[in-house]
Every structure is written in structure tokens, then in C-alpha cells.
Amino acid sequence: MRKSDLHGEFFIQGNIACAEAALAAGCRFFGGYPITPASEIAERMAYRLPQLDGVFVQFEDEIASMASILGASWAGAKSMTSSSGPGISLMLENIGLGIMMETPCVIVNVQRGSPSTGLPTSWGQSDMMQARWGSHGDFAVIALCPKSPQEYFDLTVKAFNLSEQYRLPVFVMSDAVVGHMTEKVYIPPVDELEIIERKYTSKKPQDYLPYECEFDAVPDFAKAGDGYRYHTTGLTHDERGYPVMTEECHVKLVNRLINKIKLHADDIIMIEEKDTEDAEVIVVSYGITSRIVFPAIKIMKKKGIKVGYLRLITVWPFPEERIRQLASKVNGFVVVELNMGQVCLEVERCAKNAVTKLVPHPGGGMPQVETITQAIQEVADAR
Amino acid sequence: MAQLRVKISGFGGQGIVLSSYILGKAVTIFDGKNASMTQVYGPEARGGACSSQVVISEEEVDYPLVDTADVLIALSQEGYDKFLPILRDQGILCYDSDLVTKLHSHDRVIAKSIPATRIAEEMGKKIVANIVMLGFATAQAEISTPDAMRQSIRKSVPAKFTDLNMEAFERGFNYQGET
């Protein structure tokens, strides 16, 4: 048994489950800088990676950390970093580079109270739009939100798969509650996990172009050291990977970077729904807040209001189509999130004539049950 | 009971988080239930207020926070003062009688006390006070089956301190509580 084959039932912290998932998915390089409430991921990786002939490096800062996981990925390793808001802010430039060069890797953001250094030891969900738009430019991203240590494990594996499949940095957006929450986690044997490996070209070196592919597709990699000519850059580039500063080349590249996610959103998006089909009001939440809303939903159901539950497992790409469908049937949506209204803006955009009511909280605490029940009542009364 | 919500409070360095970890592991891994453990702590590592909570359930735990507790374990005056109001009526309070000395009315709760830290000091290791308290709460509040707790402690503490911790657990478990 390889040491990575840690399997069975464990009572472990979310951040530890995340690290073990990365290892199970084949991650063998971690570059990072410690920060509360994400440090346990780095700590675990520092302990475990050497056992698996992997590499752990603590860098001088988050800028270097992000650069390192791009480099490791290009060298052929599955790579990851983890941080919290302040560290992610420093990583943003290189995240953009990763998106432009189409570099598979995973970034875990254990969100804490923000802005700035905010609340180091307490929670928030206020980096949701940062994940979406934080790095400059137009692009598409993938971000997954776990609600429990078990799902933190499952979604971290999934994040590696998506990053390889669509060739981009994928965000796992947890928070200080889920990161430090300890629950029972089942880790399956490695050979029972669905793992998507990197797709390498079958072309001969003389026929291969690094970025040659369809308008909505993902180019194949060539293995470093196998004799392929390679060029990649953050500048607008053509199929050869060479910088080409023309409008035509730029339009084509930016569109493809977006299309490869946007046109395949149905394959990427995961949502959980309960009682949404005949609902008057649908409560939309994600991550830890999706567990905080239960008491309020229960109370309002008892009062006779038909309340549905929609949990975003994938927040980016946003499930526009599903929200539009539901919007035509319901009074409206109540969006509960630990920020002052971020994902709520997306719901509102898709809700058309249906009402969208935000229950905001800046983090460090949780919205009161009464605030949520009141919002549900208001939306129920809206028509 | 469908759900048991346990709040453990004290200050950093007392092993508050470890206590709730041992409890959570006992009920999940050795008793086959579900449990969700969360914690609240300040920027200080030691000395600051610290609390953790375990929600134990036969079902999956939807709501992981403890707004109202069924059991409160208090290892500091501050933790006792802060969380006594969230202990439900007829809920069980277990507190360290040397560390919690300014008492409020216990009319609506069932209060049990033990000098856990003093007992641990008598054993030569103040550090096992949390385990003495876990033993006491296992007996008085039935937070877990004693056997699951014993197994969980064995799996959670350094091997060279197993005997010490097992003894601490038994001391607490067999202590006749003062009310």
C-alpha cells in the first residue's frame, strides 16, 4: 500500500481533509505561505508530501508561492497552494498568468473576515467576487464551495480534476468554519476515486503546436523533456504560444478562454436542491451558510410557506440558467451569505421579475434565524 | 435524544479543543454516530478565552453551531459566565469548582462540580485536568458511552501518556459530583 492510500473513516478537520484530498488526487507540489485560518493545509502538506516523494516549499510570500505552483504544473506536477483573503490578494497577478497560460493548479481560499487583515481567526465569505474578478482582465473561472469536511475532501479532488480537464487554476472557496470544523470523513481507497489526469498530445513534435485547438476547447500538453518545442507567455499569443499583438489574435484567445468554461458550464455546475419545484420562496446559499439556513427554513415551512433550498456547490460558473428557470415559477429568492451582497448580485441578475432579498452578514458571526425568517416572509408576501 | 449539543469552555492551553475532539471522535468513530465539532478562539494561543462545541446526532448534523446547549462544561469563570445563559432549562452543567467560584443561580439547570484541575495536580500533571473533566461529564451527562471515550482517548493522546490520561478519565468518571 502506498502511503497516499490513506483510507477509511476519520474524525478530522476540514483543512486536513482538503490536504489529504489533494494527495489522493495526485498533488505532489505545494508552494505556500502560512496564514490563519488556512495554515493547517500547509502544515499537513509539509508533513505528508515528503512521505510521497513530493515537494513542499514555504516561500517568502504568496506572490512567489503562486508563481511556484504554476512552474511546478508546467514541469508536470499537480500543484496546489492555500491561503486566505490577504494572501489571495497577493496571488492575483499570477493567478491571471495561470489563466492566460492555461495552467492546471488548485488554489484553496479559507475565507476569513475581511477587508484587509480583517478577522484572522474568524470566518467570512467575502472573497467570492475576488475569485471571480480579482485578477485583471476578462476570463472565466471555476470555484467550488464545500459545506463540510467530507465535501471539502470531495470537492478538492474535483477541483484537481476540473483544473486538468479545463486547464486553469481552480478555486476551492472554504471558510474558517468549514476549515476548522471537525467531522467524520470517509476517504475512499485511491483506486476508487475518479481522477482525471493531464491530457498529453499524441502528435509528433514537428506537428505539435502548444495552443492549437477548437474555439471552445482545451489544448493538449506536451511533456517537458520529451523533445517538443514550447513557448508560453502571459502576452496575447497564437497557437505556437508566441506573442502576437493583433486584434484578431486577442479576440480569438480571450473568447476561447471564456468559451472553454462558459460553453461547458452544464458539465461543471453542481447544485443541490430541496423542495424547489413547487416553492414560493427559494433560499439560496453556499458553503457554511447553507447549513446555517436550516432552522429558518424549518420554521417557515411550519408556518405553511413553501420554502425551497438551493445550494451552490459550484459558485463559478454561476448556474444562470437554473436560476432563470426557477425565477419564472417563484415569488423570489432569499440569498444568505457572509458578505454584504456578492453572489446575491448574480441571483438578482437572473431573477428577472422575481424578488431577490439579501440577508447579509460581514462575517465573524452568523445571521440571526429571525433575520432569515423575516426575509423569507417578506419574499412570500411580495406578490 | 435526537441531538446532543455540548459546549466546552475555558482558556487557551487547557486542552478545550482536544477535549471536544476526543468527544467527537468517541461518538463518531467508536459509537457510530455523527458529530460536528467547531471552535472559537482568539488571536492568542494561550490564556485567551476559548470554546468549542460538539453537536452529536444519530442523523447527519445539518446545523453545526450551538446556540442553545444541552450540556455545558466550564473550565473557567469567564466561560461559565458567558455560556450559562445558553444552557437550556434542565440542561447539565459540569464545572471546575476551583476555577469557577463566583456562582450564579443554578435553579433552572442541573449543576455538577468537580475540582478537576486540583485532581490533575494531585496526579502530578495539571495538563490532564481536561481529561478528568471529560470522565466526569461522561458519567454525569452521558455525553458518550464510557467505552467509546476510553478508546478515543487512547487514540488521541501521545502513547507515553496513555496511562496517565486513562487514570485521569477514571478519576473523573468515578468522582461523586458536588451539586
mmCIF file of N, CA and C in Angstrom, chain A residues 176-292:
data_model
loop_
_atom_site.group_PDB
_atom_site.id
_atom_site.type_symbol
_atom_site.label_atom_id
_atom_site.label_comp_id
_atom_site.label_asym_id
_atom_site.label_seq_id
_atom_site.Cartn_x
_atom_site.Cartn_y
_atom_site.Cartn_z
ATOM 1 N N ALA A 176 -13.394 29.851 7.441
ATOM 2 C CA ALA A 176 -12.790 29.462 8.720
ATOM 3 C C ALA A 176 -13.633 28.440 9.486
ATOM 4 N N VAL A 177 -14.951 28.415 9.262
ATOM 5 C CA VAL A 177 -15.764 27.415 9.970
ATOM 6 C C VAL A 177 -15.518 26.032 9.372
ATOM 7 N N VAL A 178 -15.710 25.913 8.072
ATOM 8 C CA VAL A 178 -15.540 24.603 7.424
ATOM 9 C C VAL A 178 -14.070 24.148 7.516
ATOM 10 N N GLY A 179 -13.154 25.108 7.440
ATOM 11 C CA GLY A 179 -11.736 24.777 7.520
ATOM 12 C C GLY A 179 -11.359 24.170 8.855
ATOM 13 N N HIS A 180 -11.942 24.708 9.930
ATOM 14 C CA HIS A 180 -11.597 24.236 11.274
ATOM 15 C C HIS A 180 -12.619 23.283 11.858
ATOM 16 N N MET A 181 -13.698 23.045 11.117
ATOM 17 C CA MET A 181 -14.727 22.126 11.610
ATOM 18 C C MET A 181 -14.207 20.687 11.522
ATOM 19 N N THR A 182 -14.501 19.908 12.553
ATOM 20 C CA THR A 182 -14.077 18.514 12.547
ATOM 21 C C THR A 182 -15.313 17.627 12.479
ATOM 22 N N GLU A 183 -15.315 16.751 11.501
ATOM 23 C CA GLU A 183 -16.430 15.814 11.329
ATOM 24 C C GLU A 183 -15.890 14.496 10.804
ATOM 25 N N LYS A 184 -16.797 13.547 10.698
ATOM 26 C CA LYS A 184 -16.412 12.255 10.152
ATOM 27 C C LYS A 184 -16.193 12.398 8.645
ATOM 28 N N VAL A 185 -15.057 11.914 8.183
ATOM 29 C CA VAL A 185 -14.754 11.981 6.749
ATOM 30 C C VAL A 185 -14.391 10.584 6.268
ATOM 31 N N TYR A 186 -15.062 10.156 5.217
ATOM 32 C CA TYR A 186 -14.705 8.876 4.614
ATOM 33 C C TYR A 186 -13.760 9.127 3.447
ATOM 34 N N ILE A 187 -12.584 8.560 3.537
ATOM 35 C CA ILE A 187 -11.611 8.663 2.443
ATOM 36 C C ILE A 187 -11.581 7.314 1.731
ATOM 37 N N PRO A 188 -12.043 7.288 0.472
ATOM 38 C CA PRO A 188 -12.057 6.005 -0.234
ATOM 39 C C PRO A 188 -10.648 5.599 -0.668
ATOM 40 N N PRO A 189 -10.448 4.313 -0.957
ATOM 41 C CA PRO A 189 -9.147 3.912 -1.489
ATOM 42 C C PRO A 189 -8.867 4.688 -2.789
ATOM 43 N N VAL A 190 -7.604 5.029 -3.013
ATOM 44 C CA VAL A 190 -7.251 5.868 -4.161
ATOM 45 C C VAL A 190 -7.797 5.306 -5.479
ATOM 46 N N ASP A 191 -7.764 3.986 -5.631
ATOM 47 C CA ASP A 191 -8.206 3.432 -6.926
ATOM 48 C C ASP A 191 -9.726 3.481 -7.102
ATOM 49 N N GLU A 192 -10.441 3.882 -6.069
ATOM 50 C CA GLU A 192 -11.895 4.050 -6.217
ATOM 51 C C GLU A 192 -12.287 5.499 -6.515
ATOM 52 N N LEU A 193 -11.312 6.387 -6.467
ATOM 53 C CA LEU A 193 -11.593 7.787 -6.761
ATOM 54 C C LEU A 193 -11.519 8.027 -8.264
ATOM 55 N N GLU A 194 -12.415 8.902 -8.747
ATOM 56 C CA GLU A 194 -12.313 9.277 -10.145
ATOM 57 C C GLU A 194 -11.268 10.382 -10.269
ATOM 58 N N ILE A 195 -10.183 10.067 -10.931
ATOM 59 C CA ILE A 195 -9.092 11.038 -11.082
ATOM 60 C C ILE A 195 -8.882 11.314 -12.568
ATOM 61 N N ILE A 196 -8.919 12.576 -12.930
ATOM 62 C CA ILE A 196 -8.666 12.947 -14.322
ATOM 63 C C ILE A 196 -7.209 13.380 -14.446
ATOM 64 N N GLU A 197 -6.495 12.694 -15.318
ATOM 65 C CA GLU A 197 -5.082 13.015 -15.488
ATOM 66 C C GLU A 197 -4.895 13.998 -16.643
ATOM 67 N N ARG A 198 -3.764 14.590 -16.691
ATOM 68 C CA ARG A 198 -3.439 15.577 -17.721
ATOM 69 C C ARG A 198 -3.459 14.934 -19.107
ATOM 70 N N LYS A 199 -3.970 15.693 -20.074
ATOM 71 C CA LYS A 199 -4.032 15.155 -21.428
ATOM 72 C C LYS A 199 -2.813 15.622 -22.229
ATOM 73 N N TYR A 200 -2.015 14.656 -22.623
ATOM 74 C CA TYR A 200 -0.825 14.978 -23.410
ATOM 75 C C TYR A 200 -1.094 14.704 -24.881
ATOM 76 N N THR A 201 -0.406 15.456 -25.726
ATOM 77 C CA THR A 201 -0.609 15.332 -27.166
ATOM 78 C C THR A 201 -0.150 13.969 -27.685
ATOM 79 N N SER A 202 -0.837 13.517 -28.740
ATOM 80 C CA SER A 202 -0.389 12.287 -29.397
ATOM 81 C C SER A 202 0.362 12.641 -30.683
ATOM 82 N N LYS A 203 0.460 13.967 -30.938
ATOM 83 C CA LYS A 203 1.147 14.398 -32.157
ATOM 84 C C LYS A 203 2.659 14.269 -32.005
ATOM 85 N N LYS A 204 3.310 14.198 -33.161
ATOM 86 C CA LYS A 204 4.775 14.181 -33.158
ATOM 87 C C LYS A 204 5.273 15.604 -32.896
ATOM 88 N N PRO A 205 6.478 15.741 -32.355
ATOM 89 C CA PRO A 205 7.000 17.080 -32.053
ATOM 90 C C PRO A 205 6.908 18.048 -33.240
ATOM 91 N N GLN A 206 7.195 17.580 -34.466
ATOM 92 C CA GLN A 206 7.195 18.504 -35.614
ATOM 93 C C GLN A 206 5.791 18.959 -35.998
ATOM 94 N N ASP A 207 4.754 18.227 -35.566
ATOM 95 C CA ASP A 207 3.376 18.585 -35.921
ATOM 96 C C ASP A 207 2.649 19.329 -34.803
ATOM 97 N N TYR A 208 3.274 19.450 -33.660
ATOM 98 C CA TYR A 208 2.585 19.947 -32.460
ATOM 99 C C TYR A 208 2.679 21.461 -32.308
ATOM 100 N N LEU A 209 1.531 22.071 -32.020
ATOM 101 C CA LEU A 209 1.520 23.487 -31.637
ATOM 102 C C LEU A 209 0.868 23.587 -30.249
ATOM 103 N N PRO A 210 1.510 24.244 -29.305
ATOM 104 C CA PRO A 210 1.050 24.212 -27.911
ATOM 105 C C PRO A 210 -0.388 24.686 -27.684
ATOM 106 N N TYR A 211 -0.857 25.656 -28.485
ATOM 107 C CA TYR A 211 -2.199 26.198 -28.219
ATOM 108 C C TYR A 211 -3.150 25.991 -29.393
ATOM 109 N N GLU A 212 -2.931 24.939 -30.133
ATOM 110 C CA GLU A 212 -3.801 24.669 -31.269
ATOM 111 C C GLU A 212 -5.015 23.875 -30.790
ATOM 112 N N CYS A 213 -6.220 24.446 -30.978
ATOM 113 C CA CYS A 213 -7.436 23.710 -30.650
ATOM 114 C C CYS A 213 -8.660 24.479 -31.116
ATOM 115 N N GLU A 214 -9.836 23.863 -30.947
ATOM 116 C CA GLU A 214 -11.097 24.482 -31.367
ATOM 117 C C GLU A 214 -11.417 25.728 -30.536
ATOM 118 N N PHE A 215 -12.431 26.479 -30.984
ATOM 119 C CA PHE A 215 -12.760 27.771 -30.373
ATOM 120 C C PHE A 215 -13.227 27.671 -28.914
ATOM 121 N N ASP A 216 -13.701 26.478 -28.517
ATOM 122 C CA ASP A 216 -14.196 26.347 -27.140
ATOM 123 C C ASP A 216 -13.452 25.228 -26.412
ATOM 124 N N ALA A 217 -12.303 24.859 -26.917
ATOM 125 C CA ALA A 217 -11.663 23.644 -26.402
ATOM 126 C C ALA A 217 -10.399 23.954 -25.619
ATOM 127 N N VAL A 218 -9.771 22.903 -25.168
ATOM 128 C CA VAL A 218 -8.600 22.989 -24.312
ATOM 129 C C VAL A 218 -7.437 22.325 -25.052
ATOM 130 N N PRO A 219 -6.324 23.028 -25.214
ATOM 131 C CA PRO A 219 -5.202 22.421 -25.941
ATOM 132 C C PRO A 219 -4.533 21.299 -25.148
ATOM 133 N N ASP A 220 -3.920 20.383 -25.862
ATOM 134 C CA ASP A 220 -3.188 19.285 -25.209
ATOM 135 C C ASP A 220 -1.793 19.752 -24.796
ATOM 136 N N PHE A 221 -1.329 19.193 -23.690
ATOM 137 C CA PHE A 221 0.022 19.477 -23.214
ATOM 138 C C PHE A 221 1.056 18.642 -23.977
ATOM 139 N N ALA A 222 2.281 19.089 -23.925
ATOM 140 C CA ALA A 222 3.406 18.226 -24.293
ATOM 141 C C ALA A 222 4.227 18.057 -23.034
ATOM 142 N N LYS A 223 4.817 16.882 -22.873
ATOM 143 C CA LYS A 223 5.573 16.631 -21.647
ATOM 144 C C LYS A 223 6.929 17.335 -21.715
ATOM 145 N N ALA A 224 7.222 18.067 -20.660
ATOM 146 C CA ALA A 224 8.523 18.738 -20.612
ATOM 147 C C ALA A 224 9.627 17.687 -20.693
ATOM 148 N N GLY A 225 10.594 17.909 -21.558
ATOM 149 C CA GLY A 225 11.713 16.979 -21.670
ATOM 150 C C GLY A 225 11.533 15.927 -22.755
ATOM 151 N N ASP A 226 10.361 15.920 -23.415
ATOM 152 C CA ASP A 226 10.106 14.913 -24.435
ATOM 153 C C ASP A 226 10.479 15.377 -25.851
ATOM 154 N N GLY A 227 11.100 16.536 -25.927
ATOM 155 C CA GLY A 227 11.593 16.980 -27.228
ATOM 156 C C GLY A 227 10.649 17.873 -28.002
ATOM 157 N N TYR A 228 9.604 18.358 -27.342
ATOM 158 C CA TYR A 228 8.672 19.261 -28.027
ATOM 159 C C TYR A 228 9.159 20.701 -27.866
ATOM 160 N N ARG A 229 8.959 21.503 -28.922
ATOM 161 C CA ARG A 229 9.242 22.930 -28.807
ATOM 162 C C ARG A 229 8.087 23.577 -28.061
ATOM 163 N N TYR A 230 8.419 24.433 -27.170
ATOM 164 C CA TYR A 230 7.370 25.012 -26.349
ATOM 165 C C TYR A 230 7.595 26.485 -26.123
ATOM 166 N N HIS A 231 6.535 27.253 -26.199
ATOM 167 C CA HIS A 231 6.619 28.640 -25.752
ATOM 168 C C HIS A 231 5.291 29.001 -25.105
ATOM 169 N N THR A 232 5.340 29.648 -23.966
ATOM 170 C CA THR A 232 4.110 30.123 -23.335
ATOM 171 C C THR A 232 4.387 31.479 -22.702
ATOM 172 N N THR A 233 3.355 32.294 -22.618
ATOM 173 C CA THR A 233 3.534 33.662 -22.146
ATOM 174 C C THR A 233 2.211 34.247 -21.667
ATOM 175 N N GLY A 234 2.309 35.263 -20.833
ATOM 176 C CA GLY A 234 1.122 35.978 -20.405
ATOM 177 C C GLY A 234 0.667 36.991 -21.446
ATOM 178 N N LEU A 235 1.517 37.250 -22.430
ATOM 179 C CA LEU A 235 1.116 38.125 -23.537
ATOM 180 C C LEU A 235 0.108 37.389 -24.413
ATOM 181 N N THR A 236 -0.697 38.157 -25.135
ATOM 182 C CA THR A 236 -1.613 37.535 -26.092
ATOM 183 C C THR A 236 -0.779 36.716 -27.083
ATOM 184 N N HIS A 237 -1.201 35.438 -27.251
ATOM 185 C CA HIS A 237 -0.355 34.539 -28.045
ATOM 186 C C HIS A 237 -1.174 33.740 -29.056
ATOM 187 N N ASP A 238 -0.505 33.248 -30.057
ATOM 188 C CA ASP A 238 -1.163 32.427 -31.078
ATOM 189 C C ASP A 238 -1.009 30.944 -30.743
ATOM 190 N N GLU A 239 -1.320 30.090 -31.720
ATOM 191 C CA GLU A 239 -1.272 28.650 -31.484
ATOM 192 C C GLU A 239 0.125 28.168 -31.091
ATOM 193 N N ARG A 240 1.136 28.898 -31.583
ATOM 194 C CA ARG A 240 2.509 28.498 -31.253
ATOM 195 C C ARG A 240 2.900 28.898 -29.828
ATOM 196 N N GLY A 241 2.048 29.745 -29.218
ATOM 197 C CA GLY A 241 2.400 30.274 -27.906
ATOM 198 C C GLY A 241 3.263 31.516 -28.012
ATOM 199 N N TYR A 242 3.459 32.002 -29.219
ATOM 200 C CA TYR A 242 4.280 33.196 -29.434
ATOM 201 C C TYR A 242 3.430 34.455 -29.240
ATOM 202 N N PRO A 243 4.030 35.515 -28.725
ATOM 203 C CA PRO A 243 3.279 36.767 -28.585
ATOM 204 C C PRO A 243 2.888 37.311 -29.955
ATOM 205 N N VAL A 244 1.606 37.599 -30.121
ATOM 206 C CA VAL A 244 1.118 38.213 -31.363
ATOM 207 C C VAL A 244 0.169 39.330 -30.941
ATOM 208 N N MET A 245 0.557 40.548 -31.208
ATOM 209 C CA MET A 245 -0.202 41.682 -30.671
ATOM 210 C C MET A 245 -1.240 42.200 -31.667
ATOM 211 N N THR A 246 -2.066 41.324 -32.159
ATOM 212 C CA THR A 246 -3.088 41.782 -33.094
ATOM 213 C C THR A 246 -4.466 41.631 -32.464
ATOM 214 N N GLU A 247 -5.387 42.445 -32.999
ATOM 215 C CA GLU A 247 -6.770 42.366 -32.529
ATOM 216 C C GLU A 247 -7.330 40.963 -32.768
ATOM 217 N N GLU A 248 -7.083 40.442 -33.948
ATOM 218 C CA GLU A 248 -7.618 39.131 -34.334
ATOM 219 C C GLU A 248 -7.193 38.037 -33.351
ATOM 220 N N CYS A 249 -5.916 38.029 -33.038
ATOM 221 C CA CYS A 249 -5.374 37.012 -32.141
ATOM 222 C C CYS A 249 -5.949 37.173 -30.729
ATOM 223 N N HIS A 250 -6.065 38.423 -30.303
ATOM 224 C CA HIS A 250 -6.552 38.701 -28.956
ATOM 225 C C HIS A 250 -8.025 38.292 -28.804
ATOM 226 N N VAL A 251 -8.825 38.664 -29.807
ATOM 227 C CA VAL A 251 -10.256 38.326 -29.770
ATOM 228 C C VAL A 251 -10.436 36.808 -29.702
ATOM 229 N N LYS A 252 -9.659 36.129 -30.507
ATOM 230 C CA LYS A 252 -9.767 34.673 -30.562
ATOM 231 C C LYS A 252 -9.373 34.023 -29.225
ATOM 232 N N LEU A 253 -8.276 34.496 -28.663
ATOM 233 C CA LEU A 253 -7.769 33.886 -27.427
ATOM 234 C C LEU A 253 -8.707 34.162 -26.244
ATOM 235 N N VAL A 254 -9.076 35.434 -26.067
ATOM 236 C CA VAL A 254 -9.914 35.779 -24.912
ATOM 237 C C VAL A 254 -11.256 35.046 -25.011
ATOM 238 N N ASN A 255 -11.808 34.992 -26.220
ATOM 239 C CA ASN A 255 -13.069 34.269 -26.386
ATOM 240 C C ASN A 255 -12.921 32.795 -26.042
ATOM 241 N N ARG A 256 -11.825 32.205 -26.458
ATOM 242 C CA ARG A 256 -11.657 30.778 -26.165
ATOM 243 C C ARG A 256 -11.484 30.537 -24.659
ATOM 244 N N LEU A 257 -10.732 31.400 -24.008
ATOM 245 C CA LEU A 257 -10.528 31.229 -22.560
ATOM 246 C C LEU A 257 -11.875 31.260 -21.816
ATOM 247 N N ILE A 258 -12.798 32.092 -22.323
ATOM 248 C CA ILE A 258 -14.120 32.167 -21.704
ATOM 249 C C ILE A 258 -15.008 31.006 -22.168
ATOM 250 N N ASN A 259 -14.975 30.740 -23.476
ATOM 251 C CA ASN A 259 -15.848 29.694 -24.023
ATOM 252 C C ASN A 259 -15.564 28.304 -23.469
ATOM 253 N N LYS A 260 -14.304 28.033 -23.194
ATOM 254 C CA LYS A 260 -13.985 26.662 -22.742
ATOM 255 C C LYS A 260 -14.681 26.352 -21.418
ATOM 256 N N ILE A 261 -15.037 27.398 -20.665
ATOM 257 C CA ILE A 261 -15.797 27.216 -19.419
ATOM 258 C C ILE A 261 -17.283 27.474 -19.678
ATOM 259 N N LYS A 262 -17.580 28.620 -20.263
ATOM 260 C CA LYS A 262 -18.968 29.052 -20.444
ATOM 261 C C LYS A 262 -19.793 28.045 -21.240
ATOM 262 N N LEU A 263 -19.231 27.544 -22.338
ATOM 263 C CA LEU A 263 -19.994 26.627 -23.190
ATOM 264 C C LEU A 263 -20.039 25.202 -22.629
ATOM 265 N N HIS A 264 -19.306 24.981 -21.563
ATOM 266 C CA HIS A 264 -19.336 23.657 -20.921
ATOM 267 C C HIS A 264 -19.830 23.764 -19.479
ATOM 268 N N ALA A 265 -20.489 24.896 -19.194
ATOM 269 C CA ALA A 265 -20.931 25.156 -17.816
ATOM 270 C C ALA A 265 -21.812 24.036 -17.269
ATOM 271 N N ASP A 266 -22.656 23.472 -18.122
ATOM 272 C CA ASP A 266 -23.550 22.403 -17.657
ATOM 273 C C ASP A 266 -22.789 21.200 -17.101
ATOM 274 N N ASP A 267 -21.623 20.959 -17.667
ATOM 275 C CA ASP A 267 -20.827 19.820 -17.191
ATOM 276 C C ASP A 267 -20.087 20.154 -15.895
ATOM 277 N N ILE A 268 -19.948 21.437 -15.627
ATOM 278 C CA ILE A 268 -19.147 21.860 -14.473
ATOM 279 C C ILE A 268 -20.027 22.141 -13.252
ATOM 280 N N ILE A 269 -21.205 22.736 -13.513
ATOM 281 C CA ILE A 269 -22.036 23.220 -12.413
ATOM 282 C C ILE A 269 -22.663 22.090 -11.596
ATOM 283 N N MET A 270 -22.522 22.215 -10.288
ATOM 284 C CA MET A 270 -23.172 21.288 -9.358
ATOM 285 C C MET A 270 -24.014 22.124 -8.388
ATOM 286 N N ILE A 271 -25.300 21.769 -8.259
ATOM 287 C CA ILE A 271 -26.135 22.428 -7.257
ATOM 288 C C ILE A 271 -26.949 21.369 -6.522
ATOM 289 N N GLU A 272 -27.326 21.688 -5.305
ATOM 290 C CA GLU A 272 -28.195 20.786 -4.550
ATOM 291 C C GLU A 272 -29.515 21.508 -4.331
ATOM 292 N N GLU A 273 -30.612 20.829 -4.639
ATOM 293 C CA GLU A 273 -31.926 21.457 -4.469
ATOM 294 C C GLU A 273 -32.828 20.572 -3.612
ATOM 295 N N LYS A 274 -33.622 21.233 -2.767
ATOM 296 C CA LYS A 274 -34.655 20.525 -1.998
ATOM 297 C C LYS A 274 -35.939 21.332 -2.099
ATOM 298 N N ASP A 275 -36.999 20.682 -2.448
ATOM 299 C CA ASP A 275 -38.339 21.307 -2.487
ATOM 300 C C ASP A 275 -38.395 22.574 -3.346
ATOM 301 N N THR A 276 -37.640 22.626 -4.418
ATOM 302 C CA THR A 276 -37.646 23.834 -5.236
ATOM 303 C C THR A 276 -38.762 23.821 -6.279
ATOM 304 N N GLU A 277 -39.267 22.620 -6.622
ATOM 305 C CA GLU A 277 -40.217 22.524 -7.741
ATOM 306 C C GLU A 277 -41.523 23.287 -7.501
ATOM 307 N N ASP A 278 -42.044 23.218 -6.271
ATOM 308 C CA ASP A 278 -43.303 23.937 -6.024
ATOM 309 C C ASP A 278 -43.117 25.068 -5.003
ATOM 310 N N ALA A 279 -41.903 25.567 -4.931
ATOM 311 C CA ALA A 279 -41.602 26.572 -3.901
ATOM 312 C C ALA A 279 -42.151 27.955 -4.249
ATOM 313 N N GLU A 280 -42.514 28.692 -3.200
ATOM 314 C CA GLU A 280 -42.862 30.112 -3.369
ATOM 315 C C GLU A 280 -41.602 30.955 -3.179
ATOM 316 N N VAL A 281 -40.806 30.514 -2.227
ATOM 317 C CA VAL A 281 -39.569 31.226 -1.897
ATOM 318 C C VAL A 281 -38.423 30.218 -1.930
ATOM 319 N N ILE A 282 -37.320 30.602 -2.557
ATOM 320 C CA ILE A 282 -36.155 29.708 -2.562
ATOM 321 C C ILE A 282 -34.999 30.391 -1.833
ATOM 322 N N VAL A 283 -34.466 29.684 -0.844
ATOM 323 C CA VAL A 283 -33.311 30.205 -0.104
ATOM 324 C C VAL A 283 -32.046 29.728 -0.813
ATOM 325 N N VAL A 284 -31.241 30.676 -1.246
ATOM 326 C CA VAL A 284 -30.004 30.362 -1.960
ATOM 327 C C VAL A 284 -28.822 30.602 -1.028
ATOM 328 N N SER A 285 -27.949 29.619 -0.923
ATOM 329 C CA SER A 285 -26.770 29.779 -0.072
ATOM 330 C C SER A 285 -25.678 28.844 -0.573
ATOM 331 N N TYR A 286 -24.527 28.941 0.044
ATOM 332 C CA TYR A 286 -23.391 28.109 -0.365
ATOM 333 C C TYR A 286 -22.427 27.994 0.801
ATOM 334 N N GLY A 287 -21.618 26.946 0.796
ATOM 335 C CA GLY A 287 -20.634 26.771 1.869
ATOM 336 C C GLY A 287 -21.306 26.682 3.230
ATOM 337 N N ILE A 288 -20.697 27.268 4.237
ATOM 338 C CA ILE A 288 -21.184 27.130 5.609
ATOM 339 C C ILE A 288 -22.581 27.718 5.779
ATOM 340 N N THR A 289 -22.907 28.798 5.060
ATOM 341 C CA THR A 289 -24.233 29.399 5.254
ATOM 342 C C THR A 289 -25.345 28.440 4.844
ATOM 343 N N SER A 290 -25.019 27.489 3.957
ATOM 344 C CA SER A 290 -26.049 26.537 3.526
ATOM 345 C C SER A 290 -26.456 25.607 4.668
ATOM 346 N N ARG A 291 -25.685 25.597 5.756
ATOM 347 C CA ARG A 291 -26.092 24.818 6.933
ATOM 348 C C ARG A 291 -26.726 25.702 8.004
ATOM 349 N N ILE A 292 -26.473 26.998 7.899
ATOM 350 C CA ILE A 292 -26.999 27.946 8.874
ATOM 351 C C ILE A 292 -28.480 28.240 8.599
#
